[in-house]
Amino acid sequence: MTSRDGELAAAIAAAESSYRDRHPASARAYERALEHMPGGNTRSVLYYSPFPLTWASGHGNRLTDVDGREYLDLLGEYSAGLFGHSNPIIQAALKQAIDDGLVLGGPNVYEASLAAAIRARFPSIELVRFTNSGTEANLMALSAVRAVKPRHPRILVFDGAYHGGVFYFRRGSSELNAPFDWLIGEYNDVEGVRALLREHGGKLAAVLVEPMLGGGCIPATPEFVTMLREECTRSDILLIFDEVMTSRLSPSGLQGALGIRPDMTTLGKYLGGGASFGAFGGRRDIMARFDPALPGAFSHPGTFNNNVLSMAAGVAGLTRVFTPAEAMRINALGERLRAKLNEMAAEREIPFQATGCGSLIGLHFCRGLIRCAADADRTSPQSQRAQDAAETLLHLEALNRGYYFARRGYIALSLPTTDEDCESFVGAVDDIFRRHGRVIEDLH
Ligand code: PMP
């Protein structure tokens, strides 16, 4: 351990001790949860050391923890919380749905309206079906394309991609991944991936790609997605855009912003208005295979696919709250926040950068252009540890100042967020760098 590592460890220990002092009720909630769930946790991404805050309530873009402390919510429920915690239009839609009765066991008055609103916003989606999560949406989309192309079992995905709990690809395929025949390419590697597609084309059913890698918020270059579209068309491979995270990045998703028409799209997160949600859709000839009136139709029965809470909140959210104008506004706010964070880090000469697109932001303790997951990694385990330590320190210090985002440096702005909120956050990060800049300025 270098003396710099020791200083970083001491700074983390001090921040952690102050965190423990401030959050006795969250500590107790964690202790109790530990007795009943592995690691006290039922959603891996929510764990961070020494223990996560337990939330008591949320209003607008503010969260209150069980110790009664208030936070600016910059996590936005990993982008599903786009509407904030108490949008009156969404609340009214949910109350109406509850008043009219749950679990009706048949088609309801909302689902076709939500399908119509989604089709209107994302023209590549000619027909759509709903699921309960983004994971399930990807599972259904992949199963469908594989059934459509039974002689082409392979699926191309990208290093660093996350498409759900059973679709995680970082330095290979995770041991929990669903058993598809995966081929893994490097994100934004135009020529390398073109070569892969030409080599494996005869075996590939589909390419599954996030138009911005959500892990790290690394946008695809226009050249990369254009190449994917051209090569998929050329070799008769289906192009699936996972827009679970990115569909909010323009009025018509990143596919609209990039001008690319995928064959299939998967959706999730905020499109259920804050209730559980997923959807897959795309080309009519593929989706029509799910028409249950047809002999040999693909089966997709899902008990909660059309649950009234997600359907009602989803329609209200997409048609009355997240209008195209609101999409432009919140993404412009994100661009301003990212630029300010980058200017501030450059002025302080901290090896830190904010990446991403619009209202989704990734924070990285490294210099240089990040075009794929490996670019954000450190070259040695020792420097990787230092980078992780810097992330931990920033996160704990931000929490201690009342700002909430993901430990891995992920921010998803929600609609109630203002320029003043962003400015106060930049001020807080600036203050953290002023205090600790010396121990993180020469991470290498
Ligand atoms: N795809 C992407 C790109 C995601 O970001 C996520 C969730 N973070 C998923 C799929 C999975 O969605 P869910 O958590 O709803 O299963």
XYZ file of C-alpha atoms and ligand atoms in Angstrom:
460
model
C 0.000 0.000 0.000
C 1.401 3.400 -0.978
C 1.092 6.338 1.407
C -1.486 7.815 -0.998
C -3.559 4.601 -0.686
C -3.276 4.910 3.083
C -4.535 8.507 2.985
C -7.465 7.461 0.795
C -8.313 4.619 3.195
C -8.149 7.025 6.159
C -10.446 9.522 4.376
C -12.950 6.730 3.677
C -12.804 5.536 7.293
C -13.553 9.081 8.521
C -16.446 9.516 6.049
C -17.807 6.105 7.010
C -17.671 6.891 10.696
C -19.601 10.112 10.154
C -22.086 8.184 7.981
C -22.651 5.632 10.766
C -23.181 8.414 13.311
C -25.820 10.050 11.115
C -27.760 6.920 10.259
C -28.469 4.739 13.314
C -31.987 3.840 12.152
C -30.758 2.734 8.705
C -28.066 0.662 10.448
C -30.754 -1.042 12.537
C -32.940 -1.636 9.473
C -29.959 -3.270 7.770
C -29.189 -5.470 10.796
C -32.764 -6.681 10.840
C -32.831 -7.362 7.081
C -29.618 -9.392 7.434
C -31.552 -11.982 9.442
C -34.013 -12.660 6.650
C -32.397 -12.021 3.277
C -28.902 -12.828 1.985
C -26.836 -9.763 2.761
C -30.065 -8.110 3.931
C -30.799 -7.528 0.270
C -33.307 -8.460 -2.424
C -31.905 -6.236 -5.177
C -28.138 -6.537 -5.523
C -27.597 -3.101 -7.049
C -28.920 -1.379 -3.926
C -26.149 -2.588 -1.629
C -23.225 -0.342 -0.711
C -20.909 -0.392 2.273
C -21.130 -0.013 5.195
C -24.930 -0.362 4.788
C -27.473 1.255 2.466
C -29.870 3.961 3.611
C -33.428 2.785 4.151
C -35.970 5.203 2.705
C -39.064 6.238 4.607
C -40.619 8.439 1.913
C -40.113 10.508 -1.206
C -41.666 13.704 -2.455
C -40.834 15.386 -5.764
C -37.103 14.785 -6.135
C -36.407 14.624 -2.385
C -36.021 11.428 -0.349
C -36.281 11.105 3.425
C -34.486 8.282 5.201
C -35.638 6.455 8.333
C -33.441 8.765 10.417
C -35.470 11.721 9.123
C -32.698 13.162 6.929
C -33.524 14.611 3.532
C -31.610 14.013 0.290
C -31.646 15.366 -3.239
C -32.488 12.268 -5.263
C -30.106 12.128 -8.210
C -30.480 8.372 -8.691
C -34.063 8.607 -9.931
C -34.632 4.905 -9.181
C -31.971 3.914 -11.739
C -33.949 5.869 -14.368
C -37.351 4.297 -13.566
C -38.130 7.244 -11.273
C -38.261 9.795 -14.083
C -41.509 11.307 -12.799
C -40.232 11.849 -9.270
C -41.976 10.409 -6.239
C -45.305 12.206 -6.144
C -46.382 13.488 -9.530
C -50.067 14.441 -9.078
C -51.142 13.189 -12.521
C -49.589 9.784 -11.887
C -50.949 9.640 -8.357
C -54.461 10.385 -9.631
C -54.170 7.692 -12.329
C -53.030 5.138 -9.735
C -55.823 6.084 -7.326
C -58.400 5.749 -10.099
C -57.044 2.310 -11.012
C -57.172 1.222 -7.364
C -60.709 2.537 -6.960
C -61.813 0.634 -10.047
C -60.416 -2.653 -8.729
C -57.244 -4.698 -9.073
C -56.493 -8.099 -10.661
C -59.474 -8.088 -13.009
C -58.327 -11.145 -14.954
C -59.069 -9.790 -18.425
C -58.144 -6.982 -20.807
C -58.601 -3.581 -19.137
C -59.284 -0.078 -20.373
C -55.639 1.018 -20.245
C -53.437 -1.456 -22.100
C -54.379 -0.583 -25.695
C -53.945 3.128 -24.906
C -50.456 2.533 -23.538
C -49.600 0.412 -26.584
C -50.865 3.188 -28.875
C -48.862 5.851 -27.017
C -45.695 3.760 -27.248
C -46.203 3.111 -30.969
C -46.750 6.819 -31.563
C -43.445 7.681 -29.882
C -41.308 4.839 -31.246
C -42.237 4.256 -34.898
C -40.042 1.133 -35.246
C -42.421 -0.550 -32.788
C -45.205 -1.691 -35.082
C -46.720 -3.962 -32.439
C -45.910 -4.247 -28.743
C -46.442 -6.582 -25.797
C -45.961 -5.865 -22.105
C -43.969 -7.688 -19.438
C -43.170 -7.020 -15.786
C -39.543 -5.992 -16.133
C -36.853 -5.099 -18.607
C -35.189 -8.445 -17.937
C -38.324 -10.257 -18.979
C -38.708 -8.022 -22.037
C -35.229 -9.022 -23.201
C -35.894 -12.677 -22.415
C -39.051 -12.612 -24.552
C -37.437 -10.656 -27.391
C -34.452 -13.020 -27.537
C -36.617 -16.124 -27.292
C -38.810 -14.776 -30.070
C -35.980 -13.982 -32.471
C -34.414 -17.349 -31.823
C -37.743 -19.047 -32.571
C -38.106 -16.962 -35.737
C -34.627 -18.047 -36.836
C -34.214 -21.574 -35.489
C -31.152 -22.295 -37.590
C -29.339 -19.244 -36.212
C -28.866 -19.893 -32.489
C -26.229 -17.267 -31.695
C -26.745 -13.773 -30.187
C -24.144 -11.011 -30.359
C -23.898 -8.807 -27.254
C -21.215 -6.409 -26.007
C -18.669 -6.370 -23.226
C -20.000 -4.300 -20.317
C -23.650 -4.677 -21.341
C -26.408 -5.239 -18.826
C -29.734 -6.401 -20.193
C -31.143 -7.765 -16.917
C -30.381 -10.096 -14.020
C -29.710 -13.032 -16.375
C -28.007 -10.973 -19.089
C -24.822 -9.468 -17.732
C -21.636 -9.333 -19.757
C -18.533 -7.987 -18.124
C -15.307 -9.697 -19.000
C -17.339 -12.630 -20.319
C -20.774 -14.010 -19.619
C -21.955 -14.079 -15.980
C -22.493 -17.536 -14.495
C -26.162 -16.706 -13.877
C -26.841 -15.783 -17.498
C -29.683 -17.407 -19.427
C -28.291 -20.191 -21.614
C -28.276 -18.542 -25.031
C -25.351 -19.080 -27.407
C -23.581 -15.770 -26.751
C -20.927 -14.073 -28.796
C -19.376 -11.018 -27.112
C -17.994 -8.061 -29.060
C -16.358 -4.815 -28.002
C -18.645 -1.813 -27.824
C -17.942 0.947 -30.368
C -15.320 -1.179 -32.135
C -16.625 -0.561 -35.653
C -14.179 -2.682 -37.635
C -13.757 -5.463 -35.050
C -17.510 -5.964 -34.745
C -18.040 -5.738 -38.496
C -15.519 -8.582 -38.859
C -17.317 -10.612 -36.149
C -20.648 -10.126 -37.880
C -19.229 -11.251 -41.200
C -17.484 -14.261 -39.653
C -20.469 -15.458 -37.575
C -23.289 -14.066 -39.738
C -24.515 -17.503 -40.795
C -25.083 -18.495 -37.168
C -26.397 -15.228 -35.720
C -30.091 -14.685 -35.037
C -29.679 -11.218 -33.549
C -27.517 -8.452 -32.191
C -28.720 -7.155 -28.815
C -27.304 -3.706 -28.067
C -27.924 -0.751 -25.781
C -27.549 2.435 -27.839
C -25.768 3.791 -24.775
C -23.993 1.278 -22.564
C -25.877 1.793 -19.295
C -22.994 0.521 -17.165
C -20.834 3.650 -17.132
C -23.168 5.642 -19.434
C -21.012 5.181 -22.534
C -22.838 6.378 -25.672
C -22.591 4.450 -28.926
C -20.983 6.421 -31.716
C -23.193 7.098 -34.761
C -20.663 5.146 -36.880
C -21.020 2.102 -34.624
C -24.818 1.884 -34.729
C -24.874 2.710 -38.442
C -22.460 -0.151 -39.071
C -24.633 -2.486 -36.949
C -27.732 -1.551 -38.930
C -25.979 -1.980 -42.293
C -24.319 -5.277 -41.438
C -27.475 -6.748 -39.872
C -29.485 -5.867 -42.971
C -26.734 -7.232 -45.222
C -26.505 -10.589 -43.397
C -30.183 -10.945 -42.427
C -29.511 -10.630 -38.688
C -32.139 -9.025 -36.457
C -31.064 -5.844 -34.692
C -32.535 -5.473 -31.197
C -32.128 -2.170 -29.373
C -32.368 -2.467 -25.603
C -33.832 0.957 -24.816
C -34.889 0.019 -21.287
C -32.700 2.833 -20.036
C -32.270 5.043 -23.108
C -35.826 5.465 -24.408
C -36.071 8.624 -22.293
C -33.099 10.298 -23.996
C -35.146 11.959 -26.722
C -38.891 12.121 -27.469
C -38.408 8.929 -29.522
C -35.548 7.264 -27.670
C -31.949 7.037 -28.780
C -33.144 5.260 -31.924
C -34.944 8.480 -32.840
C -31.966 10.660 -31.969
C -29.561 8.425 -33.906
C -31.918 7.882 -36.826
C -31.639 4.086 -36.651
C -34.612 1.762 -37.031
C -34.013 -1.488 -35.136
C -36.026 -4.615 -35.947
C -36.990 -5.066 -32.301
C -36.871 -2.819 -29.224
C -37.102 -3.597 -25.539
C -38.386 -1.058 -23.032
C -38.840 -0.782 -19.281
C -38.360 1.495 -16.270
C -40.291 4.825 -16.311
C -42.760 3.687 -18.998
C -44.812 2.017 -16.249
C -45.150 5.437 -14.599
C -43.234 4.158 -11.558
C -44.900 0.730 -11.355
C -43.175 -2.459 -12.546
C -42.846 -2.531 -16.306
C -41.265 -3.995 -19.387
C -42.205 -4.183 -23.052
C -40.899 -5.670 -26.264
C -41.994 -4.824 -29.749
C -40.913 -4.155 -33.266
C -41.501 -5.501 -36.733
C -45.061 -6.526 -37.403
C -44.045 -9.807 -39.066
C -42.173 -10.895 -35.929
C -44.614 -9.592 -33.326
C -47.625 -10.982 -35.209
C -46.372 -14.439 -34.272
C -47.756 -13.695 -30.779
C -51.331 -13.339 -32.092
C -53.116 -16.018 -30.006
C -55.873 -16.414 -32.604
C -53.310 -17.866 -35.025
C -52.509 -21.581 -35.073
C -49.049 -22.220 -33.576
C -48.812 -18.714 -32.051
C -45.939 -17.966 -29.671
C -47.209 -18.102 -26.103
C -46.707 -15.210 -23.681
C -49.379 -15.405 -20.998
C -47.759 -13.498 -18.012
C -50.209 -12.955 -15.148
C -49.224 -9.335 -14.553
C -48.403 -8.294 -18.150
C -51.392 -5.905 -18.210
C -51.697 -5.150 -14.472
C -53.823 -2.058 -14.066
C -51.320 -0.148 -11.921
C -48.524 -0.217 -14.527
C -50.905 0.304 -17.424
C -52.774 3.245 -15.854
C -49.666 5.001 -14.549
C -47.862 4.288 -17.820
C -50.516 5.899 -20.030
C -50.764 8.970 -17.792
C -46.984 9.320 -17.596
C -46.240 9.006 -21.299
C -49.154 11.014 -22.664
C -49.600 13.715 -20.024
C -46.297 14.147 -18.182
C -43.291 13.019 -20.232
C -44.305 14.953 -23.325
C -41.766 15.479 -26.144
C -41.143 18.996 -24.747
C -40.408 17.594 -21.281
C -38.057 15.022 -22.812
C -36.102 17.838 -24.465
C -36.070 19.908 -21.267
C -34.799 17.228 -18.882
C -32.146 16.043 -21.325
C -30.893 19.585 -21.882
C -30.645 19.962 -18.087
C -28.543 16.783 -17.988
C -26.232 18.140 -20.689
C -25.681 21.289 -18.623
C -24.982 19.297 -15.456
C -22.490 17.026 -17.236
C -20.678 20.000 -18.748
C -20.443 21.734 -15.353
C -19.066 18.636 -13.627
C -16.442 18.258 -16.348
C -15.451 21.925 -16.226
C -15.108 21.793 -12.458
C -12.991 18.608 -12.496
C -10.754 20.070 -15.226
C -10.237 23.276 -13.220
C -9.257 21.278 -10.153
C -7.133 18.930 -12.291
C -8.871 15.880 -10.844
C -8.804 12.674 -12.962
C -12.574 12.621 -13.082
C -15.149 12.863 -15.834
C -18.889 12.762 -16.346
C -20.022 10.751 -19.373
C -23.426 9.842 -20.767
C -26.159 11.411 -22.782
C -28.892 13.852 -21.766
C -30.309 13.146 -18.332
C -28.294 9.936 -17.695
C -24.791 10.534 -16.348
C -21.859 8.256 -15.467
C -19.110 9.443 -13.114
C -15.610 8.044 -13.658
C -12.326 8.544 -11.896
C -10.152 8.389 -14.996
C -8.917 10.581 -17.817
C -9.179 9.971 -21.557
C -11.982 9.120 -23.929
C -14.217 6.264 -22.730
C -15.639 4.390 -25.718
C -16.089 0.909 -24.241
C -16.247 -0.742 -20.815
C -12.536 -1.591 -20.820
C -11.600 2.090 -21.329
C -13.089 2.911 -17.917
C -10.989 0.223 -16.218
C -7.593 0.712 -14.687
C -4.541 -1.031 -15.995
C -3.478 -2.713 -12.740
C -5.444 -4.241 -9.845
C -3.729 -1.765 -7.532
C -4.888 1.290 -9.480
C -8.330 -0.298 -9.913
C -8.543 -0.512 -6.112
C -7.614 3.161 -5.850
C -10.289 4.076 -8.404
C -12.909 2.073 -6.481
C -11.779 3.786 -3.272
C -12.206 7.227 -4.855
C -15.746 6.253 -5.923
C -16.534 5.102 -2.389
C -15.176 8.314 -0.888
C -17.142 10.549 -3.275
C -20.320 8.572 -2.629
C -20.061 8.618 1.176
C -19.099 12.296 1.261
C -22.025 13.132 -1.045
C -24.450 11.146 1.126
C -23.140 12.919 4.204
C -23.972 16.210 2.442
C -27.483 15.109 1.401
C -27.005 13.954 -2.213
C -28.079 10.480 -3.324
C -26.835 8.626 -6.410
C -25.429 5.148 -7.093
C -22.087 4.162 -5.628
C -20.858 3.189 -9.069
C -21.309 6.805 -10.108
C -24.645 6.741 -11.852
C -27.096 9.644 -12.010
C -30.559 9.688 -13.635
C -32.273 13.052 -13.358
C -35.970 13.060 -12.609
C -38.403 15.625 -14.019
C -38.711 17.691 -10.800
C -34.953 18.446 -10.912
C -34.023 22.097 -11.411
C -30.911 24.023 -12.442
C -30.561 25.090 -8.797
C -30.504 21.423 -7.713
C -27.771 20.723 -10.260
C -25.752 23.753 -9.217
C -25.910 22.786 -5.556
C -24.731 19.270 -6.452
C -21.798 20.589 -8.515
C -20.939 22.813 -5.540
C -20.980 19.791 -3.212
C -18.722 17.729 -5.510
C -16.409 20.722 -5.854
C -16.222 20.953 -2.072
C -15.440 17.213 -1.820
C -12.667 17.572 -4.399
C -11.326 20.649 -2.600
C -11.067 18.621 0.619
C -9.821 15.375 -0.879
C -8.353 16.414 -4.212
C -4.807 15.758 -3.092
C -5.424 12.065 -2.427
C -7.267 11.483 -5.700
C -5.478 13.854 -8.049
C -2.852 11.354 -9.102
C -4.815 8.118 -9.335
C -3.072 6.089 -12.009
N -31.751 -3.459 -19.865
C -31.130 -2.353 -19.440
C -30.342 -1.546 -20.411
C -31.232 -1.969 -18.105
O -30.610 -0.859 -17.690
C -31.993 -2.751 -17.222
C -32.154 -2.380 -15.749
N -31.187 -1.606 -15.193
C -32.614 -3.901 -17.713
C -32.484 -4.216 -19.034
C -33.413 -4.779 -16.805
O -34.591 -4.168 -16.415
P -35.314 -4.644 -15.058
O -34.459 -4.195 -13.927
O -36.643 -3.971 -15.131
O -35.431 -6.130 -15.145
